[in-house]
Short mmCIF file of C-alpha atoms in Angstrom, two decimals:
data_model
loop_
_atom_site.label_atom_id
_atom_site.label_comp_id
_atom_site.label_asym_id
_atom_site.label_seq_id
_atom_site.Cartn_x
_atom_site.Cartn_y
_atom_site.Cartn_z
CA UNK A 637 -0.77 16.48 35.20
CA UNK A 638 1.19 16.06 32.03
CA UNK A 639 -0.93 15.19 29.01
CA UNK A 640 -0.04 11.83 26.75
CA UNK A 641 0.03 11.46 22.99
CA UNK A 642 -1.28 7.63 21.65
CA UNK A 643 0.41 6.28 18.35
CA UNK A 644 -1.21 3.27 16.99
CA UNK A 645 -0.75 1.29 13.64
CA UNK A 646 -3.33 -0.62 12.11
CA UNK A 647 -3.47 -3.35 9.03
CA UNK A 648 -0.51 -4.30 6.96
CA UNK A 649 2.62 -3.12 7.41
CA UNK A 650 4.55 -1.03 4.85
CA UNK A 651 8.32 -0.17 4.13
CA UNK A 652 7.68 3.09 5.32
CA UNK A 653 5.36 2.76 8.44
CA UNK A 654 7.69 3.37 11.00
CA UNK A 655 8.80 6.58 9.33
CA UNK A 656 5.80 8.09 9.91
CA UNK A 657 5.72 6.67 13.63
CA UNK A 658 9.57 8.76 13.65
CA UNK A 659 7.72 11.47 12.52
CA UNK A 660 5.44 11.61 14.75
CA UNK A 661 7.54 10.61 17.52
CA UNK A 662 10.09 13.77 16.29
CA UNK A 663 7.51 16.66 16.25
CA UNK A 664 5.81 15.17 19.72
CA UNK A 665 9.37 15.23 21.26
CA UNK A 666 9.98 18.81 19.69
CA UNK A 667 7.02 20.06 20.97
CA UNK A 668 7.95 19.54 24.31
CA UNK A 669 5.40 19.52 26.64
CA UNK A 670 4.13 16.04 25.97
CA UNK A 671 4.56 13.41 29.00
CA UNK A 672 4.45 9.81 27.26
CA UNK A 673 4.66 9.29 23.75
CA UNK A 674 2.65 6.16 24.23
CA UNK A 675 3.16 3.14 21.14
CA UNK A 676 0.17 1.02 21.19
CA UNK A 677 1.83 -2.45 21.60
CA UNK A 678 0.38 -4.22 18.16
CA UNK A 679 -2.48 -2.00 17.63
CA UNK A 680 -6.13 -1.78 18.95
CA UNK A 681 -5.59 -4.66 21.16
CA UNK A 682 -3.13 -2.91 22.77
CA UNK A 683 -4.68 -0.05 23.49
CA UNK A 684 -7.70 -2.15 24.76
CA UNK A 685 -5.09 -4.41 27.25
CA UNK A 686 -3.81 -0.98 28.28
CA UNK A 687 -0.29 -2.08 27.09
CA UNK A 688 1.73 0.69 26.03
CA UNK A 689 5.28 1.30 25.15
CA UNK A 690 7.17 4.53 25.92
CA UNK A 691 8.76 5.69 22.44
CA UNK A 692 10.03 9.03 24.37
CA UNK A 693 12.57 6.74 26.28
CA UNK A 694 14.49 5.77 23.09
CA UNK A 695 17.35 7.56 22.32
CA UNK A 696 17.68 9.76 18.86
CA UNK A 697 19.81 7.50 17.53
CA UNK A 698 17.76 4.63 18.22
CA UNK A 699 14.81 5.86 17.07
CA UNK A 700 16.44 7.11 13.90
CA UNK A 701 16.70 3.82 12.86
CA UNK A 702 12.92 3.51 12.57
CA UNK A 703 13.81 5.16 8.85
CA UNK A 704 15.39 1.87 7.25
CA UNK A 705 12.95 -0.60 9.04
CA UNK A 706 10.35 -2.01 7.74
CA UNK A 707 6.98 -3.61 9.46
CA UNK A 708 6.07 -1.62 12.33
CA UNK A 709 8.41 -1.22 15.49
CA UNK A 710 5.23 -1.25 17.74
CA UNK A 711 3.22 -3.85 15.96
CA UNK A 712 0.09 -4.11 14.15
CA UNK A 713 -3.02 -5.51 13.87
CA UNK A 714 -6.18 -6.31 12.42
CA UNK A 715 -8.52 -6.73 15.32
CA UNK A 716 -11.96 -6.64 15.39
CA UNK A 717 -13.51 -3.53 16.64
CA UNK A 718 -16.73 -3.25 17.93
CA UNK A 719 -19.09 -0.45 19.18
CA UNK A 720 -18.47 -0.85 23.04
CA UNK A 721 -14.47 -1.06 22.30
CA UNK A 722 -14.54 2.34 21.24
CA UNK A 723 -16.19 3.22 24.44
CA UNK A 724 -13.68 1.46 26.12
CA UNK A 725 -10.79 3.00 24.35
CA UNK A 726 -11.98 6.43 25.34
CA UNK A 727 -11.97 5.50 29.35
CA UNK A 728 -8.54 3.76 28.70
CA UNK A 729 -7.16 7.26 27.26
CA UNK A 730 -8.88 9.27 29.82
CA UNK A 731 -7.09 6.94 32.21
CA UNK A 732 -4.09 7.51 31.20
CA UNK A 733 -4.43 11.12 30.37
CA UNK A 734 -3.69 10.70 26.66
CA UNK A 735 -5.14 13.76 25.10
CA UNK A 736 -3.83 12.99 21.44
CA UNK A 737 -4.24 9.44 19.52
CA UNK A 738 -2.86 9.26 16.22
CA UNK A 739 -4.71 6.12 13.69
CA UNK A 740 -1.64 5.25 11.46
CA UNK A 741 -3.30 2.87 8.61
CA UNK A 742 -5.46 2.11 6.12
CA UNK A 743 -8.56 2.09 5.32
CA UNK A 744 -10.21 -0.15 8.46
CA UNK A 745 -7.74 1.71 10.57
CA UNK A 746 -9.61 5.72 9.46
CA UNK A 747 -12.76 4.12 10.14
CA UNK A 748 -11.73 3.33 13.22
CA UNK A 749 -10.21 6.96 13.59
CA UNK A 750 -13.70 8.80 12.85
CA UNK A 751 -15.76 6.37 15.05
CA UNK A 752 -13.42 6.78 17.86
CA UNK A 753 -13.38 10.88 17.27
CA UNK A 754 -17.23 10.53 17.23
CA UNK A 755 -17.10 8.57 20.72
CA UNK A 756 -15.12 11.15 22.24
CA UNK A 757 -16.92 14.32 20.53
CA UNK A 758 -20.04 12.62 21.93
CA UNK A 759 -19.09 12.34 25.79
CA UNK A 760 -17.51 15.75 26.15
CA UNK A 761 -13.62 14.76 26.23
CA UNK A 762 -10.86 16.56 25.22
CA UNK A 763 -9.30 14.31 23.22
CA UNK A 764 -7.71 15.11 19.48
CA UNK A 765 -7.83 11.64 17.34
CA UNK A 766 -6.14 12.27 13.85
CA UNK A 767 -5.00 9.86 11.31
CA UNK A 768 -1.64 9.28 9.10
CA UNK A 769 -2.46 7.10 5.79
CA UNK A 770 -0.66 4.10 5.04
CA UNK A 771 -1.46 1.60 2.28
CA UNK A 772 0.80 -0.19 -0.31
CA UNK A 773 -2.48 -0.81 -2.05
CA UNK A 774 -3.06 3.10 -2.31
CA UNK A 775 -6.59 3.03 -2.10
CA UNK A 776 -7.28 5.46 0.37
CA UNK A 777 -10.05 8.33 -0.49
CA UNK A 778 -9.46 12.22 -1.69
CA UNK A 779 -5.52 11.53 -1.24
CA UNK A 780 -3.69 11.48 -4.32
CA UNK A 781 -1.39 8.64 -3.19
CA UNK A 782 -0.40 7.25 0.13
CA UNK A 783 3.02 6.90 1.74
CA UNK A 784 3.30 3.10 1.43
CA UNK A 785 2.47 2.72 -2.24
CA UNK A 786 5.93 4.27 -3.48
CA UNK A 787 7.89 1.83 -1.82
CA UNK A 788 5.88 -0.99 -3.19
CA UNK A 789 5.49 0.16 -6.79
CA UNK A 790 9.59 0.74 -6.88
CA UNK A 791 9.73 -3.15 -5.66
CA UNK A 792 7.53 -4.54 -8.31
CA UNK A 793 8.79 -2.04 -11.30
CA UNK A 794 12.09 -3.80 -10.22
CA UNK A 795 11.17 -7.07 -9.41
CA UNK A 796 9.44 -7.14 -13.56
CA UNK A 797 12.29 -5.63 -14.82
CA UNK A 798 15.16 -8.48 -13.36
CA UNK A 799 12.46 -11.18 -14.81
CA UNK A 800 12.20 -9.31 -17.84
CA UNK A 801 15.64 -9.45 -18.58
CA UNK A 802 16.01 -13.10 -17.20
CA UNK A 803 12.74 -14.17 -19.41
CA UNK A 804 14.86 -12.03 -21.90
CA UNK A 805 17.95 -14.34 -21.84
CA UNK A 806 16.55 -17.66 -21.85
CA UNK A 807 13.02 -16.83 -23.73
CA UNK A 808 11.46 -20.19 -23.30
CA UNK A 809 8.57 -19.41 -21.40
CA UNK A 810 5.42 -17.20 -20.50
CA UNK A 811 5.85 -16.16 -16.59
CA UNK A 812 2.71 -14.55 -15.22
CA UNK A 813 3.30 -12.36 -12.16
CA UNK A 814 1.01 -11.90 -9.47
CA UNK A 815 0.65 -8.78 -7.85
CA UNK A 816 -1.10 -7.75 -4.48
CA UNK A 817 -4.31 -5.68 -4.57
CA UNK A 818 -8.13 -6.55 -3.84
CA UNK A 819 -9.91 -4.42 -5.61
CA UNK A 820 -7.29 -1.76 -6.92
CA UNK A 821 -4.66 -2.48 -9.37
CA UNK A 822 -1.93 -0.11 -8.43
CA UNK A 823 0.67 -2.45 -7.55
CA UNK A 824 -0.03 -4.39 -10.65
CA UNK A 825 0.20 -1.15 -12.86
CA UNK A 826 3.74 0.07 -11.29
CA UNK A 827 5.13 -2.96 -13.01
CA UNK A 828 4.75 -1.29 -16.23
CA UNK A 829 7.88 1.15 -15.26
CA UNK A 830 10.00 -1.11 -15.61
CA UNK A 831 10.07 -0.53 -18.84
CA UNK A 832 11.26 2.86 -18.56
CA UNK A 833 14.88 0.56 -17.80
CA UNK A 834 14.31 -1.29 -21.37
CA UNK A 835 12.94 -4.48 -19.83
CA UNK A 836 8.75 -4.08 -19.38
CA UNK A 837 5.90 -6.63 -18.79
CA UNK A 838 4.46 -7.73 -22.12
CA UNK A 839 0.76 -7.83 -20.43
CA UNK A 840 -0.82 -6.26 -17.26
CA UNK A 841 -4.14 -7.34 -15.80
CA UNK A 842 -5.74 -5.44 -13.23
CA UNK A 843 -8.58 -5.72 -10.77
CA UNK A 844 -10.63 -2.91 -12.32
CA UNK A 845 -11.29 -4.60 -15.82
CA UNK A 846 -13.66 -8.04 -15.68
CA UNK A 847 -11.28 -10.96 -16.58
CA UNK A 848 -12.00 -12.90 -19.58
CA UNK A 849 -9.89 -16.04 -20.11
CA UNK A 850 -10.55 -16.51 -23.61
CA UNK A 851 -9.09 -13.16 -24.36
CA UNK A 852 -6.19 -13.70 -22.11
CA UNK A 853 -5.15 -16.74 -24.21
CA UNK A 854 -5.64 -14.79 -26.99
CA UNK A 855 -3.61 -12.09 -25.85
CA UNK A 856 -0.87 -14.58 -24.91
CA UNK A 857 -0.94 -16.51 -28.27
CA UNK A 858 -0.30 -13.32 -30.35
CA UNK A 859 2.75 -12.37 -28.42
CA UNK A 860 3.99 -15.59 -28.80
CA UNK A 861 3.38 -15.06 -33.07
CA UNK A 862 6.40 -12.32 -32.10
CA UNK A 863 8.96 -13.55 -29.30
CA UNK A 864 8.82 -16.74 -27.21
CA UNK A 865 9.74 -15.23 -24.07
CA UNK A 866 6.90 -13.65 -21.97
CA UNK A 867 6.18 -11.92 -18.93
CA UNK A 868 2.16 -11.42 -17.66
CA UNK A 869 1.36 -9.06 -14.51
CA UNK A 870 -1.91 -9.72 -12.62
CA UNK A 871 -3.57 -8.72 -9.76
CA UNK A 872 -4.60 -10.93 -7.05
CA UNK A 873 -7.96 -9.91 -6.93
CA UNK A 874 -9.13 -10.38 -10.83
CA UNK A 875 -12.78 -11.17 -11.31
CA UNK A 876 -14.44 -12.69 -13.79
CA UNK A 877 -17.05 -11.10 -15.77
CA UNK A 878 -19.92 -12.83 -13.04
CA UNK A 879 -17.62 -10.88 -10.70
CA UNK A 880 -16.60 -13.80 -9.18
CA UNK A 881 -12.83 -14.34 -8.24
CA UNK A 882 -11.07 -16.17 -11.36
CA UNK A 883 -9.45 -18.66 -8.29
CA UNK A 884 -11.51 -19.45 -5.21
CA UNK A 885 -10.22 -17.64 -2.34
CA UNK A 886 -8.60 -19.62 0.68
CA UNK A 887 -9.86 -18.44 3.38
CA UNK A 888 -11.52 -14.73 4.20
CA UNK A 889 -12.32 -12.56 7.30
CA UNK A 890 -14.44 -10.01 8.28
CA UNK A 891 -12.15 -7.57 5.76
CA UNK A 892 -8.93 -9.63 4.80
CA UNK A 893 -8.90 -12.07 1.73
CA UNK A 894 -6.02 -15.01 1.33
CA UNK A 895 -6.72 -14.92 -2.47
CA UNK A 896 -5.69 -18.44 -4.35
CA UNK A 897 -2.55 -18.40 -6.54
CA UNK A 898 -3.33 -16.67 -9.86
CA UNK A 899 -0.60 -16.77 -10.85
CA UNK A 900 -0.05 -20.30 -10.96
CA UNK A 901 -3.98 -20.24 -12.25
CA UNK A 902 -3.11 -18.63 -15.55
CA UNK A 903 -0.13 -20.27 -15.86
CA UNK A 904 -1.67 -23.43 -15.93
CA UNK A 905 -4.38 -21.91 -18.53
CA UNK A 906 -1.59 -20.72 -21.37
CA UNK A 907 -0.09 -24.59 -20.57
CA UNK A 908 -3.23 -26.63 -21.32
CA UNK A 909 -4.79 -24.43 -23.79
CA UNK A 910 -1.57 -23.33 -25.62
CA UNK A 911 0.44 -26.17 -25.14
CA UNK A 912 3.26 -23.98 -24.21
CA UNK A 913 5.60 -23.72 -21.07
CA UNK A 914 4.71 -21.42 -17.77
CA UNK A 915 5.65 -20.97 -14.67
CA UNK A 916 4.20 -18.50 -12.21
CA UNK A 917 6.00 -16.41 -9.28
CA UNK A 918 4.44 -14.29 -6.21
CA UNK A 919 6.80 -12.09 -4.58
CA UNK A 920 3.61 -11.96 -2.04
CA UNK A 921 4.95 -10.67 1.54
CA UNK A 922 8.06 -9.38 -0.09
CA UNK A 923 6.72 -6.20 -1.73
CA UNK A 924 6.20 -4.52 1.00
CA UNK A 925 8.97 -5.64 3.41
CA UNK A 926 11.86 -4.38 0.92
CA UNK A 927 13.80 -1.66 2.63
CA UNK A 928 16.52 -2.64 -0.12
CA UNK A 929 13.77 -1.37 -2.75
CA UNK A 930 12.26 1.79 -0.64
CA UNK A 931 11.35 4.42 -2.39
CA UNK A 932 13.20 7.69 -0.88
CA UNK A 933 10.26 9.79 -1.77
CA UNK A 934 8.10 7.48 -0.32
CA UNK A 935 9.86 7.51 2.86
CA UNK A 936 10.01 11.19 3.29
CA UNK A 937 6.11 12.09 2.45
CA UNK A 938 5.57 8.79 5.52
CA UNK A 939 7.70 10.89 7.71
CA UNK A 940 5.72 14.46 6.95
CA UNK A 941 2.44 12.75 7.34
CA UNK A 942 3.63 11.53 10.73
CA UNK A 943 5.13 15.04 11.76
CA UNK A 944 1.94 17.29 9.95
CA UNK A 945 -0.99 14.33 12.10
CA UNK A 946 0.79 15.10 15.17
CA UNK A 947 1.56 18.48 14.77
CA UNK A 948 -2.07 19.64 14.01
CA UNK A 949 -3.56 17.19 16.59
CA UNK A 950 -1.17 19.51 19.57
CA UNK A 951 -2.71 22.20 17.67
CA UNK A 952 -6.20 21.18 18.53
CA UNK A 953 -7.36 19.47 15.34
CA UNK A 954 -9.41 16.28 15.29
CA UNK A 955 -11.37 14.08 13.14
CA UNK A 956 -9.10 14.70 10.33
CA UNK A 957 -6.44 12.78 8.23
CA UNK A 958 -3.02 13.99 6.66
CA UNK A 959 -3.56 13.99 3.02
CA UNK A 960 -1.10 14.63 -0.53
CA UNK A 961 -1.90 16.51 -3.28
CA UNK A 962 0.97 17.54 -6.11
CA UNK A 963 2.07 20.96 -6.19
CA UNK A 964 4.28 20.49 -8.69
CA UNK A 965 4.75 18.21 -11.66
CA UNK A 966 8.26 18.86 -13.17
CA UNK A 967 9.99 18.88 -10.82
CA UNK A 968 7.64 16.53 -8.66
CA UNK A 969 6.45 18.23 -5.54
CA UNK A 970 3.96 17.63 -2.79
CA UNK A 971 2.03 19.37 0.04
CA UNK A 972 -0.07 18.11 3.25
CA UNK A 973 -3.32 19.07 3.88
CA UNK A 974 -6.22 17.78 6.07
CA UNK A 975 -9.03 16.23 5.23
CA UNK A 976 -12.59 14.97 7.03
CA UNK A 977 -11.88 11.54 7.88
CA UNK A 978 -15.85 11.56 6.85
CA UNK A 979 -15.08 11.55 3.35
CA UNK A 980 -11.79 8.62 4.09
CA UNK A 981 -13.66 5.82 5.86
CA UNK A 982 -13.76 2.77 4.20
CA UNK A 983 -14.21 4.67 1.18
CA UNK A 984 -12.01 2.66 -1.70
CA UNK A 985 -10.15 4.35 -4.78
CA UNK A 986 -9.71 2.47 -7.98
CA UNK A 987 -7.37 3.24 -10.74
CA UNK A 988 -9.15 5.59 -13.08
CA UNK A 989 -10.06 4.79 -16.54
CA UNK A 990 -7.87 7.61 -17.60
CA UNK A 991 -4.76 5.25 -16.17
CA UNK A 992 -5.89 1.71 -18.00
CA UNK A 993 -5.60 1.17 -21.72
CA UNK A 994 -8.58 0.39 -23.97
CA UNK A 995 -7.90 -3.08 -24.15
CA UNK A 996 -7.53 -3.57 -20.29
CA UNK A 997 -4.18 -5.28 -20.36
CA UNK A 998 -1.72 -2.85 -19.82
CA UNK A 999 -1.93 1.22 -18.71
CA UNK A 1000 -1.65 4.69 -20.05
CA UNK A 1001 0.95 7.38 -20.68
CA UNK A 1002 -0.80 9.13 -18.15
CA UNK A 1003 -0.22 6.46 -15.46
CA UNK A 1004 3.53 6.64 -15.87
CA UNK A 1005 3.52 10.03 -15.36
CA UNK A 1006 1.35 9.96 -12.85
CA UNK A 1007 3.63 7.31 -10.98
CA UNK A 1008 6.99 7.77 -11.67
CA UNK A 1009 7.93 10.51 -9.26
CA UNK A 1010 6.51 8.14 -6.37
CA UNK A 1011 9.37 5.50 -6.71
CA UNK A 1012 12.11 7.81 -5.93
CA UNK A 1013 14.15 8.41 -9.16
CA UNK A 1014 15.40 5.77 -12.22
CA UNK A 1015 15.57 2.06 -11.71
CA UNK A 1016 19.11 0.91 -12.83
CA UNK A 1017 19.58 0.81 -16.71
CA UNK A 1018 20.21 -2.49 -18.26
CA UNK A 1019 21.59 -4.04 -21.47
CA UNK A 1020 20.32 -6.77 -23.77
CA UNK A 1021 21.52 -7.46 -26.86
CA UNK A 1022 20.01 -10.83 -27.93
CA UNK A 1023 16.96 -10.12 -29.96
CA UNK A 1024 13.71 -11.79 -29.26
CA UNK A 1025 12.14 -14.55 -31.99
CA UNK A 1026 8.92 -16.07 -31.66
CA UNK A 1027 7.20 -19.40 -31.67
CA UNK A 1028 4.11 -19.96 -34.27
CA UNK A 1029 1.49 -22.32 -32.59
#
């Protein structure tokens, strides 16, 4: 009996997902003695329904195309998992004699990779369960970034830079933009690249700093001393300094938040308290749906972790996940290695102090650095040659 390899996606999707699932699906088929290459048809729940789609019946050029598309080709989810699914899960692969499952995700998604390792560790099967990272929030443990994140820090560095040079040419306003991110402002900081283009955000606000919205206005009204034109970044997920969202969420799940509109929040703030105009934008969905915006480096490293996760799961590993670390700075390089999924689940990574300036509006040096290889080379140059004047309130 030939044995089965499980691919299954999990949480948000990305601009880069499905290369790792043609990763995968590439060293599986080049391995050659795998059956099925099994898709999980949208996630969890479909590997609990038992409904499966057979990626080995595409053709090359078909599945090729799984480079330039964004969401996920086999769906997604963010089902519920509980302790007697797992058990269920294992049957279901034993069923169908899949001997390797491959977690593609986030964090929920690598807790759901160890616990389902543990189940099958437990009752004696033979079943490798390794997991690919994927976050545009790039929050996931011991890696230094995840593919995901590249692709969605070259949209917003972009995205700031075209308002920047709009805000430029008719400066009659402060524009705050609102950035995705709970709890980790890395989104929010790759805005400040755009300044390596000549049009950058004036302010940056992330998660990882309390909120203070006397300080904010503060912040604003000084600019506005300088040039009358100004553009704010800020996370979704600021807090206050009780910790407490600075807008009520809308509605929340067991994991997922549907944070308010900040932006429109503190745009409302620098109109009532400054007297000044504001507008506020959310590319929301957007960031990490661009394929127009993806992030060729980004794309590649999603396609290695895909290849490396299945490649050491035919190899006999489990209980692992595909991991980056640099290996070179100038020029940028990367390698995989493997790491517990112990040390992943549900653990959260923050921006580092190191990477936020000391007066928690904008980042460091080091940041940029740190970042700009991820995007995938310069954003386009632009020209301005109107120069700014401010407004004295």
């Amino acid at each position: 009996m030939s044995e089965n390899l499980l691919i299954v996606h999990g949480g948000g999707p990305t601009a880069v997902l499905n290369a790792s699932l043609y990763g995968a699906i590439q060293c599986a088929l080049e391995h050659g003695g795998i059956g099925h290459i099994y898709g999980a048809n949208n996630g969890t729940g479909g590997v609990l329904r038992e409904d499966f789609i057979k990626l080995e019946t595409y053709s090359r050029e078909q599945l090729a195309l799984l480079l330039k598309t964004p969401g996920s080709a086999i769906g997604t989810s963010r089902d519920a998992i509980w302790a007697e699914d797992y058990e269920k899960m294992a049957d279901i692969c034993k069923k169908h004699h899949i001997r390797y499952v491959l977690f593609n995700g986030g964090n929920g998604t690598m807790d759901t990779c160890g616990k389902m390792h543990k189940v099958c560790r437990e009752r004696g099967l033979d079943i490798a369960v390794m997991g690919i990272p994927k976050t545009t929030d790039n929050d996931i443990a011991v890696t230094d970034h995840s593919p995901g994140f590249g692709s969605a820090a070259r949209y917003m560095a972009a995205s700031v830079q075209e308002l920047c040079a709009d805000v430029r040419a008719l400066p009659i306003h402060v524009v705050v933009m609102e950035a995705s991110g709970r709890n980790a402002g890395w989104i929010t900081a790759a805005s400040a690249l755009a300044a390596d283009a000549g049009y950058g955000p004036d302010l940056i606000y992330l998660p990882e700093r309390p909120f203070d919205e006397d300080r904010f206005i503060d912040d604003v009204r000084r600019l506005l001393e300088k040039k009358s034109g100004i553009v704010v970044v800020a996370s979704e997920g600021l807090t206050g300094p009780d910790k407490k969202p600075v807008v009520k969420p809308v509605f929340k799940t067991e994991r997922a938040t549907y944070f308010g509109d900040v932006s429109a929040h503190l745009a409302n703030l620098v109109i009532e308290r400054l007297g000044y105009k504001a507008r506020g934008e959310k590319p929301g969905l957007l960031g990490r749906a661009s394929i127009a915006w993806q992030s060729d480096v980004d794309r590649e490293e999603a396609r290695l972790a895909g290849y490396k996760a299945c490649e050491a799961a035919l190899a006999g590993m489990s209980g692992k996940m595909a991991a980056f670390r640099r290996s070179g700075r100038t020029p940028y390089a990367s390698e995989i290695f493997f790491t517990d999924i112990d040390q992943v689940m549900m653990h959260e990574r923050k921006m580092p102090d190191a990477f936020i300036n000391a007066g928690g509006n904008g980042v460091t040096e080091e940041f940029m650095d740190w970042c700009r290889p991820l995007i995938g080379g310069p954003l386009p140059q632009m020209l301005s040659l109107n120069r700014p004047h401010g407004v004295i309130l």
